[in-house]
Amino acid sequence: MTGTQGDLVQSWLNRISGLNQWRQSGQRAPNKPLLLLYALGRLHNYGNSRVVFESDEIYLKKMLEDFGPPRPHGHSPEYAFSRMNRDRIWRIDTPDGIPPVVDSRRALVEADAVGRLPDEDEELLVARPELFSQTVQKLLRGNWPDSMHSEICERVGLELESILAGDAGEAGMAADTAATGRQAEQKRDPDFRPQVLRAYEYQCAMCGWDARLSDSSVALEAAHIQWKAYQGPDDTRNGLCLCVLHHRLFDRGVLGISPDLRVVVSQDFNGRGMSAQLVIELANQQITPPQAPDQRPDEQYIVWHQEQVFKSPARVPH
Ligand SMILES: [Zn+2]
């Protein structure tokens, strides 16, 4: 890697870390990372990262609804669209060359605004697939739990499997460490899963799933209540033992728990037959608590999940 290219890589990784590090007291702010993932998907599939505000707005809103925090009054993709320009992540082009003066939706529409990564960054990411993969992984891990990565990738036109396979080579990793320090990567505690499963006696706290393949639990997972991407600790009191289905729905905000350990189900969730049986009928049921009182989910994590993940309002049980 030449010195100049090394500088470009470092500059890119610094700007990406800046995006991930934007936090306000644990409040989720996935707008910019999601928009950037969308632009990266376009770069991957079309060879350029152009996002046309007016035509892509509906799609961006839908992604924010699905993968962003609850917003009763709807999401506004225009702010991230404008601010990524100021963060020097991308630039905004208009047909007449005059950038929109305000961040409003109307100004972006009237100006026919198009956002795209700077040429040198596009070229760099195309020339260095391992940097592309590393960028996507940083954005995913910095903002969402693993259970959501494949759906998010699919939505922006990327394949998680090939992203993971294209993991950073040595050069990329070295530049990354130099650029961001080690604090950005959260290490996983290998004891978290076994401790949570044992605490809940190897069954889903919501449905009782306790299946085994030979002598190992299967399709049973340890969920973080407050996401690791948002400093949720690897602590049993921040864990729930859930089957894969209920884990997925818990991370997507379909399901939550209340401080008195009852299941809450979002009014936005619909389904009949098995879907109703496996989800809607859980509303207001007591979860199976962990065996020891000091392993019970801590209220601060439950409140974080309620405010940042759960798609309120909750269904009123029949
Ligand atoms: Zn379950």
mmCIF file of C-alpha atoms and ligand atoms in Angstrom:
data_model
loop_
_atom_site.group_PDB
_atom_site.id
_atom_site.type_symbol
_atom_site.label_atom_id
_atom_site.label_comp_id
_atom_site.label_asym_id
_atom_site.label_seq_id
_atom_site.Cartn_x
_atom_site.Cartn_y
_atom_site.Cartn_z
ATOM 1 C CA MET A 1 0.000 0.000 0.000
ATOM 2 C CA THR A 2 1.455 3.376 -0.974
ATOM 3 C CA GLY A 3 1.675 6.181 1.561
ATOM 4 C CA THR A 4 -1.005 8.200 -0.189
ATOM 5 C CA GLN A 5 -3.417 5.302 -0.323
ATOM 6 C CA GLY A 6 -2.690 4.586 3.329
ATOM 7 C CA ASP A 7 -3.637 8.176 4.148
ATOM 8 C CA LEU A 8 -6.854 7.849 2.189
ATOM 9 C CA VAL A 9 -7.765 4.633 4.013
ATOM 10 C CA GLN A 10 -7.064 6.255 7.347
ATOM 11 C CA SER A 11 -9.063 9.338 6.480
ATOM 12 C CA TRP A 12 -12.021 7.206 5.409
ATOM 13 C CA LEU A 13 -11.929 5.049 8.560
ATOM 14 C CA ASN A 14 -11.682 8.141 10.765
ATOM 15 C CA ARG A 15 -14.787 9.616 9.212
ATOM 16 C CA ILE A 16 -16.684 6.302 9.577
ATOM 17 C CA SER A 17 -15.699 6.026 13.236
ATOM 18 C CA GLY A 18 -16.952 9.559 13.747
ATOM 19 C CA LEU A 19 -20.368 8.453 12.500
ATOM 20 C CA ASN A 20 -20.508 5.461 14.805
ATOM 21 C CA GLN A 21 -19.346 7.368 17.817
ATOM 22 C CA TRP A 22 -22.182 9.852 17.676
ATOM 23 C CA ARG A 23 -24.200 9.009 20.757
ATOM 24 C CA GLN A 24 -26.472 10.955 23.014
ATOM 25 C CA SER A 25 -26.941 9.205 26.345
ATOM 26 C CA GLY A 26 -27.640 5.829 24.753
ATOM 27 C CA GLN A 27 -30.146 7.226 22.260
ATOM 28 C CA ARG A 28 -30.102 5.381 18.999
ATOM 29 C CA ALA A 29 -29.059 7.406 15.972
ATOM 30 C CA PRO A 30 -28.910 4.989 13.047
ATOM 31 C CA ASN A 31 -29.945 7.478 10.330
ATOM 32 C CA LYS A 32 -26.493 8.243 8.975
ATOM 33 C CA PRO A 33 -25.140 4.668 9.179
ATOM 34 C CA LEU A 34 -28.261 3.376 7.431
ATOM 35 C CA LEU A 35 -28.036 5.988 4.694
ATOM 36 C CA LEU A 36 -24.361 5.207 4.208
ATOM 37 C CA LEU A 37 -25.085 1.465 3.988
ATOM 38 C CA TYR A 38 -27.699 2.245 1.371
ATOM 39 C CA ALA A 39 -25.147 4.273 -0.631
ATOM 40 C CA LEU A 40 -22.602 1.453 -0.284
ATOM 41 C CA GLY A 41 -25.172 -1.024 -1.592
ATOM 42 C CA ARG A 42 -25.652 1.200 -4.620
ATOM 43 C CA LEU A 43 -21.901 1.481 -5.138
ATOM 44 C CA HIS A 44 -21.639 -2.304 -4.989
ATOM 45 C CA ASN A 45 -24.487 -2.941 -7.416
ATOM 46 C CA TYR A 46 -24.313 0.018 -9.812
ATOM 47 C CA GLY A 47 -20.720 1.169 -9.585
ATOM 48 C CA ASN A 48 -21.622 4.548 -8.087
ATOM 49 C CA SER A 49 -23.123 5.588 -4.781
ATOM 50 C CA ARG A 50 -25.665 8.142 -6.041
ATOM 51 C CA VAL A 51 -28.734 8.527 -3.823
ATOM 52 C CA VAL A 52 -31.403 10.778 -5.314
ATOM 53 C CA PHE A 53 -33.243 12.322 -2.393
ATOM 54 C CA GLU A 54 -36.652 12.651 -3.964
ATOM 55 C CA SER A 55 -36.889 9.163 -5.439
ATOM 56 C CA ASP A 56 -35.115 7.289 -2.624
ATOM 57 C CA GLU A 57 -36.802 9.080 0.275
ATOM 58 C CA ILE A 58 -39.671 6.606 0.654
ATOM 59 C CA TYR A 59 -37.284 3.689 0.692
ATOM 60 C CA LEU A 60 -35.054 5.373 3.269
ATOM 61 C CA LYS A 61 -38.053 6.116 5.488
ATOM 62 C CA LYS A 62 -39.154 2.511 5.357
ATOM 63 C CA MET A 63 -35.681 1.311 6.349
ATOM 64 C CA LEU A 64 -35.659 3.718 9.280
ATOM 65 C CA GLU A 65 -39.067 2.469 10.375
ATOM 66 C CA ASP A 66 -37.876 -1.124 10.230
ATOM 67 C CA PHE A 67 -34.361 -0.796 11.606
ATOM 68 C CA GLY A 68 -34.448 2.497 13.501
ATOM 69 C CA PRO A 69 -35.781 3.419 16.934
ATOM 70 C CA PRO A 70 -39.508 3.968 17.465
ATOM 71 C CA ARG A 71 -40.652 7.387 16.211
ATOM 72 C CA PRO A 72 -44.380 7.900 16.676
ATOM 73 C CA HIS A 73 -44.376 10.869 14.277
ATOM 74 C CA GLY A 74 -42.362 9.151 11.567
ATOM 75 C CA HIS A 75 -38.747 9.359 10.461
ATOM 76 C CA SER A 76 -37.099 12.234 8.606
ATOM 77 C CA PRO A 77 -34.262 11.037 6.365
ATOM 78 C CA GLU A 78 -33.499 14.595 5.235
ATOM 79 C CA TYR A 79 -31.356 15.474 8.251
ATOM 80 C CA ALA A 80 -28.878 12.646 7.785
ATOM 81 C CA PHE A 81 -28.870 13.347 4.054
ATOM 82 C CA SER A 82 -27.777 16.950 4.654
ATOM 83 C CA ARG A 83 -25.483 16.347 7.594
ATOM 84 C CA MET A 84 -23.414 13.620 5.955
ATOM 85 C CA ASN A 85 -22.247 16.428 3.713
ATOM 86 C CA ARG A 86 -20.959 18.383 6.687
ATOM 87 C CA ASP A 87 -19.314 15.262 8.114
ATOM 88 C CA ARG A 88 -17.440 15.029 4.788
ATOM 89 C CA ILE A 89 -18.796 11.523 4.276
ATOM 90 C CA TRP A 90 -20.389 12.545 1.042
ATOM 91 C CA ARG A 91 -21.196 15.529 -1.092
ATOM 92 C CA ILE A 92 -24.498 16.855 -2.341
ATOM 93 C CA ASP A 93 -24.794 17.573 -6.057
ATOM 94 C CA THR A 94 -27.537 19.571 -7.740
ATOM 95 C CA PRO A 95 -28.140 20.077 -11.481
ATOM 96 C CA ASP A 96 -27.424 23.814 -11.233
ATOM 97 C CA GLY A 97 -24.405 23.322 -8.998
ATOM 98 C CA ILE A 98 -25.894 25.357 -6.140
ATOM 99 C CA PRO A 99 -26.211 23.283 -2.964
ATOM 100 C CA PRO A 100 -29.527 23.539 -1.046
ATOM 101 C CA VAL A 101 -29.218 26.215 1.625
ATOM 102 C CA VAL A 102 -31.365 24.606 4.315
ATOM 103 C CA ASP A 103 -31.728 21.033 5.598
ATOM 104 C CA SER A 104 -35.438 20.865 4.931
ATOM 105 C CA ARG A 105 -37.066 18.115 2.917
ATOM 106 C CA ARG A 106 -38.549 20.690 0.583
ATOM 107 C CA ALA A 107 -35.191 22.317 -0.146
ATOM 108 C CA LEU A 108 -33.685 18.941 -1.056
ATOM 109 C CA VAL A 109 -36.614 18.037 -3.307
ATOM 110 C CA GLU A 110 -36.681 21.441 -5.029
ATOM 111 C CA ALA A 111 -32.943 21.378 -5.616
ATOM 112 C CA ASP A 112 -33.067 17.821 -7.096
ATOM 113 C CA ALA A 113 -30.391 16.950 -4.553
ATOM 114 C CA VAL A 114 -28.207 13.895 -5.125
ATOM 115 C CA GLY A 115 -25.854 12.625 -2.421
ATOM 116 C CA ARG A 116 -22.805 10.564 -3.246
ATOM 117 C CA LEU A 117 -19.452 9.615 -1.809
ATOM 118 C CA PRO A 118 -16.514 11.697 -3.029
ATOM 119 C CA ASP A 119 -14.815 10.238 -6.122
ATOM 120 C CA GLU A 120 -11.615 9.331 -4.271
ATOM 121 C CA ASP A 121 -13.559 7.381 -1.621
ATOM 122 C CA GLU A 122 -15.630 5.549 -4.231
ATOM 123 C CA GLU A 123 -12.461 4.616 -6.103
ATOM 124 C CA LEU A 124 -10.775 3.486 -2.911
ATOM 125 C CA LEU A 125 -13.690 1.267 -1.861
ATOM 126 C CA VAL A 126 -13.984 -0.295 -5.316
ATOM 127 C CA ALA A 127 -10.235 -0.930 -5.475
ATOM 128 C CA ARG A 128 -10.089 -2.391 -1.981
ATOM 129 C CA PRO A 129 -12.894 -4.905 -1.404
ATOM 130 C CA GLU A 130 -11.554 -5.731 2.052
ATOM 131 C CA LEU A 131 -11.960 -2.071 3.062
ATOM 132 C CA PHE A 132 -15.494 -2.127 1.683
ATOM 133 C CA SER A 133 -16.297 -5.226 3.805
ATOM 134 C CA GLN A 134 -14.657 -3.725 6.833
ATOM 135 C CA THR A 135 -16.702 -0.532 6.446
ATOM 136 C CA VAL A 136 -19.980 -2.414 6.186
ATOM 137 C CA GLN A 137 -19.119 -4.541 9.216
ATOM 138 C CA LYS A 138 -18.138 -1.500 11.279
ATOM 139 C CA LEU A 139 -21.430 0.180 10.494
ATOM 140 C CA LEU A 140 -23.470 -2.941 11.270
ATOM 141 C CA ARG A 141 -21.669 -3.814 14.508
ATOM 142 C CA GLY A 142 -21.617 -0.223 15.702
ATOM 143 C CA ASN A 143 -25.381 0.121 15.429
ATOM 144 C CA TRP A 144 -27.304 -3.148 15.479
ATOM 145 C CA PRO A 145 -27.214 -6.599 17.086
ATOM 146 C CA ASP A 146 -26.038 -9.530 14.954
ATOM 147 C CA SER A 147 -29.562 -10.866 14.563
ATOM 148 C CA MET A 148 -30.428 -7.877 12.322
ATOM 149 C CA HIS A 149 -27.339 -7.748 10.104
ATOM 150 C CA SER A 150 -28.502 -10.090 7.388
ATOM 151 C CA GLU A 151 -31.888 -8.360 6.953
ATOM 152 C CA ILE A 152 -30.268 -4.932 6.786
ATOM 153 C CA CYS A 153 -27.744 -6.135 4.206
ATOM 154 C CA GLU A 154 -30.464 -7.682 2.121
ATOM 155 C CA ARG A 155 -32.434 -4.445 2.150
ATOM 156 C CA VAL A 156 -29.516 -2.370 0.868
ATOM 157 C CA GLY A 157 -28.583 -4.935 -1.784
ATOM 158 C CA LEU A 158 -25.593 -6.538 -0.061
ATOM 159 C CA GLU A 159 -25.041 -10.121 0.986
ATOM 160 C CA LEU A 160 -23.879 -10.568 4.554
ATOM 161 C CA GLU A 161 -22.107 -13.838 3.785
ATOM 162 C CA SER A 162 -19.826 -12.293 1.191
ATOM 163 C CA ILE A 163 -19.279 -9.229 3.393
ATOM 164 C CA LEU A 164 -18.098 -11.504 6.209
ATOM 165 C CA ALA A 165 -15.996 -13.554 3.786
ATOM 166 C CA GLY A 166 -14.360 -10.347 2.526
ATOM 167 C CA ASP A 167 -13.158 -9.486 5.995
ATOM 168 C CA ALA A 168 -10.303 -7.028 6.256
ATOM 169 C CA GLY A 169 -6.867 -8.168 5.197
ATOM 170 C CA GLU A 170 -3.857 -7.413 7.344
ATOM 171 C CA ALA A 171 -3.143 -4.055 5.759
ATOM 172 C CA GLY A 172 -6.684 -2.848 6.286
ATOM 173 C CA MET A 173 -6.764 -4.043 9.869
ATOM 174 C CA ALA A 174 -3.472 -2.341 10.648
ATOM 175 C CA ALA A 175 -4.699 0.952 9.243
ATOM 176 C CA ASP A 176 -7.954 0.539 11.158
ATOM 177 C CA THR A 177 -6.235 0.023 14.469
ATOM 178 C CA ALA A 178 -4.013 3.006 13.878
ATOM 179 C CA ALA A 179 -6.925 5.185 12.876
ATOM 180 C CA THR A 180 -9.431 4.393 15.563
ATOM 181 C CA GLY A 181 -7.634 2.758 18.435
ATOM 182 C CA ARG A 182 -8.964 -0.444 19.874
ATOM 183 C CA GLN A 183 -11.836 0.982 21.838
ATOM 184 C CA ALA A 184 -14.162 0.905 18.852
ATOM 185 C CA GLU A 185 -14.321 -2.887 18.662
ATOM 186 C CA GLN A 186 -16.297 -4.359 21.517
ATOM 187 C CA LYS A 187 -14.970 -7.686 22.549
ATOM 188 C CA ARG A 188 -17.489 -10.402 23.140
ATOM 189 C CA ASP A 189 -17.454 -12.133 26.467
ATOM 190 C CA PRO A 190 -17.508 -15.884 25.727
ATOM 191 C CA ASP A 191 -19.160 -16.544 29.109
ATOM 192 C CA PHE A 192 -22.234 -14.423 28.436
ATOM 193 C CA ARG A 193 -24.189 -17.008 26.448
ATOM 194 C CA PRO A 194 -23.542 -20.003 28.735
ATOM 195 C CA GLN A 195 -24.294 -17.922 31.840
ATOM 196 C CA VAL A 196 -27.587 -16.628 30.465
ATOM 197 C CA LEU A 197 -28.690 -20.065 29.231
ATOM 198 C CA ARG A 198 -27.904 -21.609 32.583
ATOM 199 C CA ALA A 199 -29.681 -18.824 34.468
ATOM 200 C CA TYR A 200 -32.857 -19.513 32.482
ATOM 201 C CA GLU A 201 -32.456 -23.290 32.721
ATOM 202 C CA TYR A 202 -31.936 -23.704 28.972
ATOM 203 C CA GLN A 203 -35.361 -22.565 27.861
ATOM 204 C CA CYS A 204 -36.820 -19.569 26.060
ATOM 205 C CA ALA A 205 -38.094 -17.148 28.705
ATOM 206 C CA MET A 206 -41.088 -16.347 26.498
ATOM 207 C CA CYS A 207 -42.255 -19.670 25.025
ATOM 208 C CA GLY A 208 -40.367 -22.357 26.922
ATOM 209 C CA TRP A 209 -38.518 -23.691 23.837
ATOM 210 C CA ASP A 210 -35.944 -26.099 25.294
ATOM 211 C CA ALA A 211 -35.063 -28.306 22.302
ATOM 212 C CA ARG A 212 -31.808 -30.231 22.233
ATOM 213 C CA LEU A 213 -29.800 -31.810 19.477
ATOM 214 C CA SER A 214 -28.076 -34.716 21.194
ATOM 215 C CA ASP A 215 -27.003 -33.035 24.416
ATOM 216 C CA SER A 216 -26.771 -29.421 23.206
ATOM 217 C CA SER A 217 -29.416 -26.708 23.165
ATOM 218 C CA VAL A 218 -30.431 -25.829 19.641
ATOM 219 C CA ALA A 219 -31.900 -22.566 18.328
ATOM 220 C CA LEU A 220 -31.607 -21.065 21.791
ATOM 221 C CA GLU A 221 -29.715 -17.805 22.262
ATOM 222 C CA ALA A 222 -28.658 -15.210 24.809
ATOM 223 C CA ALA A 223 -30.131 -11.841 23.845
ATOM 224 C CA HIS A 224 -28.752 -8.543 25.091
ATOM 225 C CA ILE A 225 -31.592 -6.348 26.353
ATOM 226 C CA GLN A 226 -29.554 -3.141 25.914
ATOM 227 C CA TRP A 227 -27.605 -3.726 22.724
ATOM 228 C CA LYS A 228 -23.859 -4.197 22.832
ATOM 229 C CA ALA A 229 -23.598 -1.546 20.131
ATOM 230 C CA TYR A 230 -25.032 0.841 22.745
ATOM 231 C CA GLN A 231 -22.792 -0.206 25.618
ATOM 232 C CA GLY A 232 -25.126 -2.892 26.953
ATOM 233 C CA PRO A 233 -22.896 -5.045 29.189
ATOM 234 C CA ASP A 234 -22.298 -8.810 28.959
ATOM 235 C CA ASP A 235 -24.065 -9.274 32.270
ATOM 236 C CA THR A 236 -26.810 -11.787 33.049
ATOM 237 C CA ARG A 237 -28.964 -8.891 34.264
ATOM 238 C CA ASN A 238 -28.756 -7.489 30.735
ATOM 239 C CA GLY A 239 -29.557 -10.881 29.202
ATOM 240 C CA LEU A 240 -32.576 -12.920 28.257
ATOM 241 C CA CYS A 241 -32.553 -16.522 27.105
ATOM 242 C CA LEU A 242 -34.707 -16.606 23.971
ATOM 243 C CA CYS A 243 -35.334 -18.989 21.095
ATOM 244 C CA VAL A 244 -34.197 -17.681 17.702
ATOM 245 C CA LEU A 245 -37.679 -16.520 16.733
ATOM 246 C CA HIS A 246 -38.326 -14.555 19.899
ATOM 247 C CA HIS A 247 -34.764 -13.189 19.884
ATOM 248 C CA ARG A 248 -35.241 -11.868 16.357
ATOM 249 C CA LEU A 249 -38.587 -10.290 17.224
ATOM 250 C CA PHE A 250 -37.202 -8.838 20.466
ATOM 251 C CA ASP A 251 -34.342 -7.128 18.568
ATOM 252 C CA ARG A 252 -36.765 -5.838 15.926
ATOM 253 C CA GLY A 253 -38.969 -4.235 18.582
ATOM 254 C CA VAL A 254 -41.989 -6.484 17.996
ATOM 255 C CA LEU A 255 -41.566 -7.873 21.506
ATOM 256 C CA GLY A 256 -40.394 -6.307 24.730
ATOM 257 C CA ILE A 257 -40.638 -6.912 28.443
ATOM 258 C CA SER A 258 -41.983 -4.718 31.203
ATOM 259 C CA PRO A 259 -40.150 -4.029 34.468
ATOM 260 C CA ASP A 260 -42.440 -6.579 36.172
ATOM 261 C CA LEU A 261 -41.249 -9.148 33.576
ATOM 262 C CA ARG A 262 -44.341 -9.457 31.420
ATOM 263 C CA VAL A 263 -44.173 -9.782 27.649
ATOM 264 C CA VAL A 264 -45.275 -6.730 25.664
ATOM 265 C CA VAL A 265 -46.246 -7.065 22.002
ATOM 266 C CA SER A 266 -46.278 -4.172 19.540
ATOM 267 C CA GLN A 267 -49.569 -3.049 18.029
ATOM 268 C CA ASP A 268 -47.688 -2.837 14.733
ATOM 269 C CA PHE A 269 -47.310 -6.616 14.643
ATOM 270 C CA ASN A 270 -49.945 -8.596 12.755
ATOM 271 C CA GLY A 271 -50.381 -12.237 11.970
ATOM 272 C CA ARG A 272 -52.799 -15.107 12.152
ATOM 273 C CA GLY A 273 -52.528 -18.787 12.911
ATOM 274 C CA MET A 274 -49.055 -19.691 14.156
ATOM 275 C CA SER A 275 -47.948 -16.059 14.138
ATOM 276 C CA ALA A 276 -50.752 -15.179 16.508
ATOM 277 C CA GLN A 277 -50.078 -18.188 18.683
ATOM 278 C CA LEU A 278 -46.342 -17.632 18.883
ATOM 279 C CA VAL A 279 -46.427 -13.875 19.356
ATOM 280 C CA ILE A 280 -49.738 -12.129 19.957
ATOM 281 C CA GLU A 281 -50.914 -14.583 22.575
ATOM 282 C CA LEU A 282 -47.803 -13.878 24.627
ATOM 283 C CA ALA A 283 -49.016 -10.359 25.411
ATOM 284 C CA ASN A 284 -49.001 -9.707 29.146
ATOM 285 C CA GLN A 285 -47.806 -13.228 29.988
ATOM 286 C CA GLN A 286 -45.179 -13.452 32.707
ATOM 287 C CA ILE A 287 -41.804 -14.553 31.337
ATOM 288 C CA THR A 288 -40.117 -17.532 32.965
ATOM 289 C CA PRO A 289 -37.719 -15.721 35.305
ATOM 290 C CA PRO A 290 -34.114 -16.784 35.855
ATOM 291 C CA GLN A 291 -33.539 -19.203 38.683
ATOM 292 C CA ALA A 292 -31.792 -16.714 40.995
ATOM 293 C CA PRO A 293 -33.266 -13.305 41.922
ATOM 294 C CA ASP A 294 -29.915 -11.552 41.323
ATOM 295 C CA GLN A 295 -29.997 -12.710 37.689
ATOM 296 C CA ARG A 296 -33.281 -10.938 36.932
ATOM 297 C CA PRO A 297 -33.198 -8.386 34.118
ATOM 298 C CA ASP A 298 -32.267 -4.979 35.477
ATOM 299 C CA GLU A 299 -34.831 -2.237 35.042
ATOM 300 C CA GLN A 300 -32.375 0.240 33.450
ATOM 301 C CA TYR A 301 -31.816 -2.119 30.504
ATOM 302 C CA ILE A 302 -35.528 -2.859 30.156
ATOM 303 C CA VAL A 303 -36.240 0.867 30.020
ATOM 304 C CA TRP A 304 -33.539 1.376 27.358
ATOM 305 C CA HIS A 305 -35.124 -1.355 25.220
ATOM 306 C CA GLN A 306 -38.602 0.115 25.728
ATOM 307 C CA GLU A 307 -37.469 3.568 24.670
ATOM 308 C CA GLN A 308 -34.985 2.731 21.920
ATOM 309 C CA VAL A 309 -36.186 -0.525 20.352
ATOM 310 C CA PHE A 310 -39.762 -1.523 21.191
ATOM 311 C CA LYS A 311 -42.297 -0.337 18.622
ATOM 312 C CA SER A 312 -44.868 1.171 20.948
ATOM 313 C CA PRO A 313 -47.739 1.229 21.629
ATOM 314 C CA ALA A 314 -48.144 -2.198 23.142
ATOM 315 C CA ARG A 315 -51.138 -4.392 22.387
ATOM 316 C CA VAL A 316 -53.784 -4.552 25.024
ATOM 317 C CA PRO A 317 -54.276 -8.223 25.883
ATOM 318 C CA HIS A 318 -57.742 -9.708 25.391
HETATM 319 ZN ZN ZN B 1 -39.349 -18.558 22.251
#
